[in-house]
mmCIF file of C-alpha atoms and ligand atoms in Angstrom:
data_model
loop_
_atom_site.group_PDB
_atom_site.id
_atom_site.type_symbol
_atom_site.label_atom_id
_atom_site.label_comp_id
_atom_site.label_asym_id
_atom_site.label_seq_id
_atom_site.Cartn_x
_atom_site.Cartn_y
_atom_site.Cartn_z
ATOM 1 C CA UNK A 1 51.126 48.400 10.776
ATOM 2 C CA UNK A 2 47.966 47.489 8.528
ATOM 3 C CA UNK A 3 45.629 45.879 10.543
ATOM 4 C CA UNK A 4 42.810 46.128 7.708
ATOM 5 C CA UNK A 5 42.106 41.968 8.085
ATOM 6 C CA UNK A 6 42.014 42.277 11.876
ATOM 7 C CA UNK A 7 39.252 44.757 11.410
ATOM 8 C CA UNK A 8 37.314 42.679 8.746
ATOM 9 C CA UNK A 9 37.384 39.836 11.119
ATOM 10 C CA UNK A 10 37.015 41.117 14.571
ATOM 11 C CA UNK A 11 33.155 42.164 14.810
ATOM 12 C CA UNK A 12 31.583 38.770 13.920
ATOM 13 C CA UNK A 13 28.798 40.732 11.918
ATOM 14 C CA UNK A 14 31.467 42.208 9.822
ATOM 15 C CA UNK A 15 32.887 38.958 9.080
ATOM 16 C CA UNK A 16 29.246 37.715 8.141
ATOM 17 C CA UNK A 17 28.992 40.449 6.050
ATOM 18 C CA UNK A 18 32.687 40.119 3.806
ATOM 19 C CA UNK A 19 32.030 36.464 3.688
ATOM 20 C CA UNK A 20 32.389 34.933 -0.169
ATOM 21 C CA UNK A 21 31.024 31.657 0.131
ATOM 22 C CA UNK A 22 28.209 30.142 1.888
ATOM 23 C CA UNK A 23 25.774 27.156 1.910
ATOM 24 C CA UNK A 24 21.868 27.043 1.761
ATOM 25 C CA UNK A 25 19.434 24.147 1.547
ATOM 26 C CA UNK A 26 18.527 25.514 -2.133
ATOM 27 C CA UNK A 27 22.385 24.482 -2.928
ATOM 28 C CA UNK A 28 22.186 20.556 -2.349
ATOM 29 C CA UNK A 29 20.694 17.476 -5.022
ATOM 30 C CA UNK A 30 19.613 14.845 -3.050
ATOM 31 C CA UNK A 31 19.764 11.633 -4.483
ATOM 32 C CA UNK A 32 17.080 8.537 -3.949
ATOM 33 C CA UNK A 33 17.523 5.067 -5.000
ATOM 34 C CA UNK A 34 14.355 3.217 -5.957
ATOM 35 C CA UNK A 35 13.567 -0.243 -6.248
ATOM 36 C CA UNK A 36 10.693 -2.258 -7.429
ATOM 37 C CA UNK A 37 8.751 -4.092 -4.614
ATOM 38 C CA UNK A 38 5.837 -2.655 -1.540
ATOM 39 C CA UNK A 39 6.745 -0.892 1.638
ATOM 40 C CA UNK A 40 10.243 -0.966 1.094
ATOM 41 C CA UNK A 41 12.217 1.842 2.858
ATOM 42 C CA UNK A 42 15.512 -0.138 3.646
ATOM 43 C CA UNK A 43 18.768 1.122 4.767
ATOM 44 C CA UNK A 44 21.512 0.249 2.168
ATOM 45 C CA UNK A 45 24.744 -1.892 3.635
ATOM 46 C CA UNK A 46 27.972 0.200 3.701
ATOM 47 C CA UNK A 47 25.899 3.085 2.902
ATOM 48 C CA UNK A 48 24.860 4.509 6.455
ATOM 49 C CA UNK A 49 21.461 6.965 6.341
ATOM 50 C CA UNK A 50 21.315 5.921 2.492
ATOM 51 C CA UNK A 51 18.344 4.017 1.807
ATOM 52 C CA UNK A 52 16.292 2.086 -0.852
ATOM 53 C CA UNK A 53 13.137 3.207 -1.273
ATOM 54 C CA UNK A 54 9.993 1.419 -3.171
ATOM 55 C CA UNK A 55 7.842 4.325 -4.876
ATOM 56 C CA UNK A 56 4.842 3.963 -2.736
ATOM 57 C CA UNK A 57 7.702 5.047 0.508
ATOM 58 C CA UNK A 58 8.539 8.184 -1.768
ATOM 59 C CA UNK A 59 5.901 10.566 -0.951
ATOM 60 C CA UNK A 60 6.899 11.097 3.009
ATOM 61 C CA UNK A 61 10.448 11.203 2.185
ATOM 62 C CA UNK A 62 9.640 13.976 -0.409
ATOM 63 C CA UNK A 63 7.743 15.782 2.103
ATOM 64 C CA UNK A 64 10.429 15.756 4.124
ATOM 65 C CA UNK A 65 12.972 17.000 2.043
ATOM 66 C CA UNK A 66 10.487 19.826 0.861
ATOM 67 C CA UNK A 67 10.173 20.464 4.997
ATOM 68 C CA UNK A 68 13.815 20.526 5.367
ATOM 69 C CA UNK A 69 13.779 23.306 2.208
ATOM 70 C CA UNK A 70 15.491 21.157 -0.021
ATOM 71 C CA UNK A 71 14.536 21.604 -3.619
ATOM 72 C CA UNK A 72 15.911 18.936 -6.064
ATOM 73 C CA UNK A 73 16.455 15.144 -6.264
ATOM 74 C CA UNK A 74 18.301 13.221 -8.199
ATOM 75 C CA UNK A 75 16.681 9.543 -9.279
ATOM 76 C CA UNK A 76 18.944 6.696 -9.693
ATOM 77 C CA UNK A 77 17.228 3.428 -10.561
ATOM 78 C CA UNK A 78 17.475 -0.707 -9.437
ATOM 79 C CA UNK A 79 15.651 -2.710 -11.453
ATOM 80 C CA UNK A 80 14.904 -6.214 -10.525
ATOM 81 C CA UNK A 81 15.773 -7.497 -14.076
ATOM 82 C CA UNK A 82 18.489 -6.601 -16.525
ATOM 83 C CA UNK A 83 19.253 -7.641 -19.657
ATOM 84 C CA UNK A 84 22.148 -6.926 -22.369
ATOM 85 C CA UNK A 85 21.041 -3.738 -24.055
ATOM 86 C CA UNK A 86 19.905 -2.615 -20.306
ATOM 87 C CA UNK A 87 15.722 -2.388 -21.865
ATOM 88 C CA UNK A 88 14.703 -1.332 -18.415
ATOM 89 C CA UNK A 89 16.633 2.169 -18.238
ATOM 90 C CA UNK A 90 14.032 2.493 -21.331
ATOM 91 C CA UNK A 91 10.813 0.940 -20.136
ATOM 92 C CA UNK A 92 7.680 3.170 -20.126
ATOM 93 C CA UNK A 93 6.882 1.416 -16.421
ATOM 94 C CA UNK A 94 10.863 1.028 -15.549
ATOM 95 C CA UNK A 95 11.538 1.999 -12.220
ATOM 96 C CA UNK A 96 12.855 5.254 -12.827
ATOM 97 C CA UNK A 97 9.723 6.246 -14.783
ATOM 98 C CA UNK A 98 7.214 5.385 -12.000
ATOM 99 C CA UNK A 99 8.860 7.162 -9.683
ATOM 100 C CA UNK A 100 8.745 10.549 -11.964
ATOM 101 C CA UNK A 101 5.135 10.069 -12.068
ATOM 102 C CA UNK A 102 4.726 9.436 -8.227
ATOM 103 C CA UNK A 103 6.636 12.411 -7.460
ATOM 104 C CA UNK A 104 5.272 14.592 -9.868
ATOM 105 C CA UNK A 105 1.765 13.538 -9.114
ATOM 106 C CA UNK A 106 2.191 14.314 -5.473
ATOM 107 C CA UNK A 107 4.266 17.811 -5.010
ATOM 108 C CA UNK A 108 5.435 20.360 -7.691
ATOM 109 C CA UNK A 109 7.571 21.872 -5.201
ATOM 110 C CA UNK A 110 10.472 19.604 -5.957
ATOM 111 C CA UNK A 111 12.757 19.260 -8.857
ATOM 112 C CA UNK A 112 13.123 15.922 -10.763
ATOM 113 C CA UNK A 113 16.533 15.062 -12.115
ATOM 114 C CA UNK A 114 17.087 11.679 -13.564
ATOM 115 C CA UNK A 115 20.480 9.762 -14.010
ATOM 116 C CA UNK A 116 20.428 8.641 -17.407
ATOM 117 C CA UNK A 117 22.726 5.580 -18.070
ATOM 118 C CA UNK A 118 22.507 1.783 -18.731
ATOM 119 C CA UNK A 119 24.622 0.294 -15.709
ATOM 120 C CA UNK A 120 21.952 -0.460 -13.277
ATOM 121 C CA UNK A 121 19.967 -2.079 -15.869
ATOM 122 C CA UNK A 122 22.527 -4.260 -18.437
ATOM 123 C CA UNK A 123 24.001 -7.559 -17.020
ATOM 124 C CA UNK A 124 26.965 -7.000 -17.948
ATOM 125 C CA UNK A 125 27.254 -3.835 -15.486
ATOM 126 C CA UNK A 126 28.426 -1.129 -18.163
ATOM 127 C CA UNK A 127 26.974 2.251 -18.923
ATOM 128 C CA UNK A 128 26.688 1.110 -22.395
ATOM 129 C CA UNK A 129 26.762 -1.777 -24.914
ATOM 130 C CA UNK A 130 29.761 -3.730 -25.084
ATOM 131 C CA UNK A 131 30.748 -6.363 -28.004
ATOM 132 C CA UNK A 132 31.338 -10.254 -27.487
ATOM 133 C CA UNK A 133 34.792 -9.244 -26.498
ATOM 134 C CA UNK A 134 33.639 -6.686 -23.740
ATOM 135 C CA UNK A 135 34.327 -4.083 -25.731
ATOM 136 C CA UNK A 136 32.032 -0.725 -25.181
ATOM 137 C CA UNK A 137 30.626 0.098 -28.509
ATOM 138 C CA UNK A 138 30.132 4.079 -28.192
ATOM 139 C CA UNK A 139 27.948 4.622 -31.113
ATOM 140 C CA UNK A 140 25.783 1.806 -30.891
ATOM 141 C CA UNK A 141 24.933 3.254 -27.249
ATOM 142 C CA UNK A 142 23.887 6.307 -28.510
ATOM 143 C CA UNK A 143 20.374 5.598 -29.429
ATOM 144 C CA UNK A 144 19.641 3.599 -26.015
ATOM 145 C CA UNK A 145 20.911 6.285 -23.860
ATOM 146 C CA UNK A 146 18.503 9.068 -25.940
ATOM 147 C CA UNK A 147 15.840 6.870 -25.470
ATOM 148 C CA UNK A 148 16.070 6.824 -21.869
ATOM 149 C CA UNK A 149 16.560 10.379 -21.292
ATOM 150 C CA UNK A 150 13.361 10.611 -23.697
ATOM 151 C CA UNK A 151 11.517 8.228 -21.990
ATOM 152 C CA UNK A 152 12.283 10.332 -18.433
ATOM 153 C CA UNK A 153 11.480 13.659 -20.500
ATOM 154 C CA UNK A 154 8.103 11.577 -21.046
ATOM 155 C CA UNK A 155 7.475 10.445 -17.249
ATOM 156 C CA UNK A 156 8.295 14.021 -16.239
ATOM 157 C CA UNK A 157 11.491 14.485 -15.255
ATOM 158 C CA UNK A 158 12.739 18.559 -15.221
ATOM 159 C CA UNK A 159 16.343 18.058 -15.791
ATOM 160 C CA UNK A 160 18.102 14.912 -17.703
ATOM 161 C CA UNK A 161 21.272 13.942 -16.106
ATOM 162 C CA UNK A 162 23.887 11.630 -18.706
ATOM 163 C CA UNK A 163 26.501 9.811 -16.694
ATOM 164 C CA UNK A 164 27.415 7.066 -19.275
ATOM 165 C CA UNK A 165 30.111 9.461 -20.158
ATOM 166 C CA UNK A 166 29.801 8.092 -24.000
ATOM 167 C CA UNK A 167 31.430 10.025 -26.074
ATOM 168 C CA UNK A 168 28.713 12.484 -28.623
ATOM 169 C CA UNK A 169 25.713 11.253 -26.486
ATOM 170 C CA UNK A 170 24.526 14.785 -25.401
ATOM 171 C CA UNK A 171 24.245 15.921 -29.235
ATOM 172 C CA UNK A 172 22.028 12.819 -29.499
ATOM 173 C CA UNK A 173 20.040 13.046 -26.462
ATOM 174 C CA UNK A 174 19.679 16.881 -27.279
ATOM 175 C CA UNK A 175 18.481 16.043 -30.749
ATOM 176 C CA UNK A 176 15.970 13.261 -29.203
ATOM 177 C CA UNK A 177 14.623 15.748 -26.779
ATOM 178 C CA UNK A 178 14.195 18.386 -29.574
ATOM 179 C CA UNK A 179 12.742 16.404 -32.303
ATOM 180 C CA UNK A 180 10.192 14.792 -29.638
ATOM 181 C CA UNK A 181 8.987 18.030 -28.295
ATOM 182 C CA UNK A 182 11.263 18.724 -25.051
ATOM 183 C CA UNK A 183 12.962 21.492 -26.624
ATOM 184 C CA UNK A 184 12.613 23.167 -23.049
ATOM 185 C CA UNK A 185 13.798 20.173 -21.210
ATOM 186 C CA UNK A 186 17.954 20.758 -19.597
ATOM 187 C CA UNK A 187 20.908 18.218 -20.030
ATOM 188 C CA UNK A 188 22.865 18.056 -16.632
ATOM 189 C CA UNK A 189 26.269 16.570 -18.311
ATOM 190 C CA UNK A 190 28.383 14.693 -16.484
ATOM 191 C CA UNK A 191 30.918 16.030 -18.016
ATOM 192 C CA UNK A 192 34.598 15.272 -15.869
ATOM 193 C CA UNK A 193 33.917 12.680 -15.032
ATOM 194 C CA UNK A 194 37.102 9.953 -13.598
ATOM 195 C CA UNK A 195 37.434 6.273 -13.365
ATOM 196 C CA UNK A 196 37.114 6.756 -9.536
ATOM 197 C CA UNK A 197 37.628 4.286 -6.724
ATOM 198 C CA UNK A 198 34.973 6.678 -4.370
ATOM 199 C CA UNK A 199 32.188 5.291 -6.867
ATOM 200 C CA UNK A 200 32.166 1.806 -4.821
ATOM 201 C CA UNK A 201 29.505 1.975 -2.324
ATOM 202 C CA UNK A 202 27.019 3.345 -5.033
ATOM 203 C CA UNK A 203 27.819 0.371 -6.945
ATOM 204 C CA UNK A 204 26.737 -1.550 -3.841
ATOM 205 C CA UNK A 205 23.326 0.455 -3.647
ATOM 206 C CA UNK A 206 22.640 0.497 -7.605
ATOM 207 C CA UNK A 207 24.134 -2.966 -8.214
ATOM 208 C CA UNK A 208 25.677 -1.620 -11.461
ATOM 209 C CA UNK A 209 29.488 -2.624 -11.016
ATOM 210 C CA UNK A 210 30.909 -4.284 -14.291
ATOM 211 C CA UNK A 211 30.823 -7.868 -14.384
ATOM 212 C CA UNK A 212 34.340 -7.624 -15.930
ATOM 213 C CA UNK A 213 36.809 -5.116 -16.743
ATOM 214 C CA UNK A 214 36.321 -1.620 -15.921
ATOM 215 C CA UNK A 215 35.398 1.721 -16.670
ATOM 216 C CA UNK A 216 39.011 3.133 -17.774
ATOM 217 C CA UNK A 217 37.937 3.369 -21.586
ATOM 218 C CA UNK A 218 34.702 5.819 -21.064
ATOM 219 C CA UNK A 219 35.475 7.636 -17.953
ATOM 220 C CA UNK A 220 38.685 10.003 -17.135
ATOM 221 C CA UNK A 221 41.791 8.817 -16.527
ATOM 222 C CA UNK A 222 42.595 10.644 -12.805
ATOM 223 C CA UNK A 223 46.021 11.722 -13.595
ATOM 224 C CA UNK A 224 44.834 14.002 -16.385
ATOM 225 C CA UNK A 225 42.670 17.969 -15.575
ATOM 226 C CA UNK A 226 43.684 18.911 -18.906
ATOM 227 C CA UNK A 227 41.172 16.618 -20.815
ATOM 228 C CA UNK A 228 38.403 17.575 -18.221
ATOM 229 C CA UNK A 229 38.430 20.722 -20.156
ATOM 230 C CA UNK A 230 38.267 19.201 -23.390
ATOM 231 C CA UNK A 231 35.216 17.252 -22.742
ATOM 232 C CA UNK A 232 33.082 20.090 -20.829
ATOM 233 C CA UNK A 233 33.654 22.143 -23.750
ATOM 234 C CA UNK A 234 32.440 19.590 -25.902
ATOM 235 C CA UNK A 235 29.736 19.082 -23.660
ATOM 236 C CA UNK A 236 28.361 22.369 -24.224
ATOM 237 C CA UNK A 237 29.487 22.611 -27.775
ATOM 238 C CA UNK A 238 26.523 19.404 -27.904
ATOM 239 C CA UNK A 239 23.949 21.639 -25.829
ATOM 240 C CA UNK A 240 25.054 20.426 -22.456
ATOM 241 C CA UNK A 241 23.111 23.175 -20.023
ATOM 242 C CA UNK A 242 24.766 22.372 -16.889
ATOM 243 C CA UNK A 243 28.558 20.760 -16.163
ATOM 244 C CA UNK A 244 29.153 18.039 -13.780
ATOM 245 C CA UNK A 245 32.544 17.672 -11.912
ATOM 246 C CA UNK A 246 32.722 14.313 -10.089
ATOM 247 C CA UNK A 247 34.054 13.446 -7.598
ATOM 248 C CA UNK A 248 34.312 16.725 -5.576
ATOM 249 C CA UNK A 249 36.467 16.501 -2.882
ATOM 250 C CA UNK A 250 39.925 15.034 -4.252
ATOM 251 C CA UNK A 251 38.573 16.944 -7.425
ATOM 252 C CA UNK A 252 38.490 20.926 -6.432
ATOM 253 C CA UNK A 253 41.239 22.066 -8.877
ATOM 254 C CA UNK A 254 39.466 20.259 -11.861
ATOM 255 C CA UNK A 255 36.091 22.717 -10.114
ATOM 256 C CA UNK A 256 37.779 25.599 -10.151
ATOM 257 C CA UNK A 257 39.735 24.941 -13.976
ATOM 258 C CA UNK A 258 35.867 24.503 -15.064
ATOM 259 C CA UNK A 259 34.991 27.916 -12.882
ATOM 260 C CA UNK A 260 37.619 29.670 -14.472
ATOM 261 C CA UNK A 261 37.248 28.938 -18.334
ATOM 262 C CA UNK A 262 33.451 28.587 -19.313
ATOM 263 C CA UNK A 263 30.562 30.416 -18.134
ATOM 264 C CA UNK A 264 28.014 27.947 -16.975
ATOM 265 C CA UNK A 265 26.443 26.147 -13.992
ATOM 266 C CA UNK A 266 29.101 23.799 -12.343
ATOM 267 C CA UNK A 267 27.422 21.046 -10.520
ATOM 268 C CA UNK A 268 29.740 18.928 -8.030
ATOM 269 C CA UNK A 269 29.173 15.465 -6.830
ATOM 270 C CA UNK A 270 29.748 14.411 -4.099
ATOM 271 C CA UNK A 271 30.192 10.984 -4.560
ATOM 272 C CA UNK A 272 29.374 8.108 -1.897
ATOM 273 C CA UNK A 273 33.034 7.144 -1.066
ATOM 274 C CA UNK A 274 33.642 10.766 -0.374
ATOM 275 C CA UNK A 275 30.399 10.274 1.661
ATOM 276 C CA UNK A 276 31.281 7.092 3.475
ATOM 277 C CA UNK A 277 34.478 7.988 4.556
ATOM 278 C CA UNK A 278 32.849 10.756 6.969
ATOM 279 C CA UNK A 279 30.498 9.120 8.179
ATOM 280 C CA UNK A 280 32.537 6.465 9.552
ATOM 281 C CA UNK A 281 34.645 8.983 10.885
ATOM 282 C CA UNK A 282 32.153 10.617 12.620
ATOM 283 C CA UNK A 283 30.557 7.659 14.054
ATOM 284 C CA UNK A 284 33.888 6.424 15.562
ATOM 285 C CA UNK A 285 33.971 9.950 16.905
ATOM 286 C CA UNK A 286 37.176 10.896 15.285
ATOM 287 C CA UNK A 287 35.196 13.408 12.972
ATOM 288 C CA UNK A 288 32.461 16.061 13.922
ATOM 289 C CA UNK A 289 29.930 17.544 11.483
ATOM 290 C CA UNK A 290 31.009 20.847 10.963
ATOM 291 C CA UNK A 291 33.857 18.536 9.074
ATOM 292 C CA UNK A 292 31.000 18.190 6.430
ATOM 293 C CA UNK A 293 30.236 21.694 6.160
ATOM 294 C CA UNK A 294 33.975 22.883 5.707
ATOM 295 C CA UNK A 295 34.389 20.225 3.389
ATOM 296 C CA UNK A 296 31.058 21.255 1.201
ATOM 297 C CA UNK A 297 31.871 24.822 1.355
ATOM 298 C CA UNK A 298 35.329 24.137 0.008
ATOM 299 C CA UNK A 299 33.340 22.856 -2.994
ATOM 300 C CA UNK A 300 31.539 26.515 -3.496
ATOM 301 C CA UNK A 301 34.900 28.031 -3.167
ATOM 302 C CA UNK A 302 36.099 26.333 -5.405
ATOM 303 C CA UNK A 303 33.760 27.182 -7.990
ATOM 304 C CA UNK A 304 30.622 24.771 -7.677
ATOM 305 C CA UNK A 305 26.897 26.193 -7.721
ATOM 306 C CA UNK A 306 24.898 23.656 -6.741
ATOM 307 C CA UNK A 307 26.482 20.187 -4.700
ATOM 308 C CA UNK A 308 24.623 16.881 -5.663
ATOM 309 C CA UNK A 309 25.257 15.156 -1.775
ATOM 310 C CA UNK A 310 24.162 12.627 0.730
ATOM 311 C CA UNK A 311 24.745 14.997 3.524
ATOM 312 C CA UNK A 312 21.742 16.924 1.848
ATOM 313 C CA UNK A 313 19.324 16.151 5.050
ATOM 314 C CA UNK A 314 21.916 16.301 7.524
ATOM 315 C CA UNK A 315 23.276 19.510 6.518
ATOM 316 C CA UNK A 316 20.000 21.052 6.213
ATOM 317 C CA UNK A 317 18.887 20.495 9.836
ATOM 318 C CA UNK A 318 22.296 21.411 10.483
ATOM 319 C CA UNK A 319 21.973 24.806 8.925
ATOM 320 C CA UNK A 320 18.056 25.504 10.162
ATOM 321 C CA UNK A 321 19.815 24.478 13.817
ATOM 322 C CA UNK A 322 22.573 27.090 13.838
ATOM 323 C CA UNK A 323 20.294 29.819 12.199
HETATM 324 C C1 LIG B 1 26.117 5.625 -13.101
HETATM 325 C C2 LIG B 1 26.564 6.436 -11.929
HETATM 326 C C3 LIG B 1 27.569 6.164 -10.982
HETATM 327 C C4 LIG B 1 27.515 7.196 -10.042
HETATM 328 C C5 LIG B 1 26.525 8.080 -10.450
HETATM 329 N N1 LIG B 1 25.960 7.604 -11.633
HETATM 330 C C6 LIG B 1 28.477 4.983 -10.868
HETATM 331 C C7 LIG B 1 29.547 4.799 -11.856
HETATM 332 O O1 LIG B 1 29.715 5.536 -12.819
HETATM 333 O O2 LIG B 1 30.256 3.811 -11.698
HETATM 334 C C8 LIG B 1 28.357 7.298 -8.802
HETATM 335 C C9 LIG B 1 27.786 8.131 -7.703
HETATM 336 C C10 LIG B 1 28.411 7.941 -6.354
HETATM 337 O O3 LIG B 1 29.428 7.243 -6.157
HETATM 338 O O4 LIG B 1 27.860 8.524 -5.409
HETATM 339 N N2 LIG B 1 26.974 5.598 -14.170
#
């Protein structure tokens, strides 16, 4: 009898040591949601732990994120005014933009990424133009979306993050960058990314759900991992430097098809129904929080590098606790 896994598992220092996958504060994007206004730090409904923030309430929640040895954020944006073409996403004092600079101007120890995309900002609720009909017009959103990553490049963000999921707009945002002197500056692509139902409490905290119809036409039809290849590899083809899966968790097999036919960093997103759904569970008790970490390591196993997630904090006193 072979009892060569027995052995590999018995001596808990030996199991340390054979283990593939693990998790580390240096592994999680936390994402912020920042709205115009003083003194605002205010919890968002449906979102437990999530919170609004106005930028003057950003510098002690970087600090503690830099405490907790987290090193990235992810900016999302909720303007107080919107407008058709979504001109705040592009404003040189939107929302997004002032936070770059408050960040930036108080720490360098913590990486900026920026979602770039109009839905937050247009009235109509759509990542990009749409005609009288509600139609999106793809190529007319081109030049809005470049503008905003350029106008985030120009604030200071490190990394630009499309989630419009337009299609050519990282060949245009790349050439923007380029031609405006942020040669140096990385697209995070979302790249897979579905129509998803586990979207609808960020809707809530960005207030970017469509006013009508819905995002079938521009994001992935769920029934399909086949196309999810197609458009990462156009991604990159367009000088995408980092691939987005999202969601995560009902979306490992599209992780690992990524993991297993390009060479490049996978990003996966945890999204806030994924998000939600535990922590409900866990505050009626029927969940614990190791449920989090088995669920987040399932992500690495499956392929993913880094996890964008709102159990960022959580996890990372978790991990500094069991240490
Ligand atoms: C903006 C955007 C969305 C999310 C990230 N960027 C919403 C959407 O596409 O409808 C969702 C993130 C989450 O659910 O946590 N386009």
């Amino acid at each position: 009898m072979n009892l060569r896994m027995r052995r590999l598992r018995e001596n808990s220092l030996i199991r340390d040591m054979v283990r593939e996958n693990s998790l580390n504060t240096d592994d999680f994007i936390y994402p912020l949601f920042i709205v115009e206004g003083e003194d605002i730090k205010r919890e968002i409904k449906g979102f437990p732990d999530v919170y609004h923030f106005s930028v003057d309430r950003l510098n002690a929640e970087i600090d503690e994120l830099i405490e907790l040895g987290i090193k990235s954020v992810i900016l999302f944006g909720v303007p107080d005014v919107k407008d058709e073409v979504g001109s705040g996403a592009f404003a040189d004092d939107g929302i997004v933009q002032k936070a770059i600079r408050q960040i930036k101007s108080h720490t360098d120890e913590i990486l900026v990424i920026t979602d770039v995309c109009l839905c937050e900002y247009t009235s109509h609720g759509h990542c990009g133009l749409v005609d009288d009909c509600g139609h999106i017009l793809n190529d007319e959103s081109l030049p809005y979306l470049a503008k905003t990553a350029l106008s985030h490049a120009r604030a200071g963000a490190d990394i630009v993050a499309p989630s419009d999921m337009m299609d050519f707009r990282i060949a245009a945002i790349r050439e923007t960058l380029d031609e405006n002197g942020f040669k140096n500056t990385p697209i995070m692509a979302y790249s897979a990314k579905y129509a998803s139902k586990f979207y609808d409490p960020f809707r809530v905290a960005g207030g970017g759900a469509p006013q009508f119809g819905n995002r079938k036409s521009y994001q992935m039809d769920y029934h399909n991992s086949d196309e999810a290849l197609i458009e990462v590899e156009l991604d990159l083809q367009e000088g995408a430097d980092f691939i987005i899966v999202k969601p995560a968790l009902s979306y490992l097999d599209i992780i690992r098809r990524v993991k297993d036919n390009f060479n490049t960093p996978i990003i996966a997103y945890n999204v806030s129904g994924e998000y939600v759904l535990l922590k409900n569970a866990i505050a009626n008790a029927v969940a614990s929080e190791e449920m989090i970490y088995e669920i987040l390591i399932a992500m690495k196993r499956a392929g993913a590098d880094i996890i964008i997630t709102y159990h960022a904090k959580e996890m990372a006193k978790m991990l500094k606790e069991c240490k």
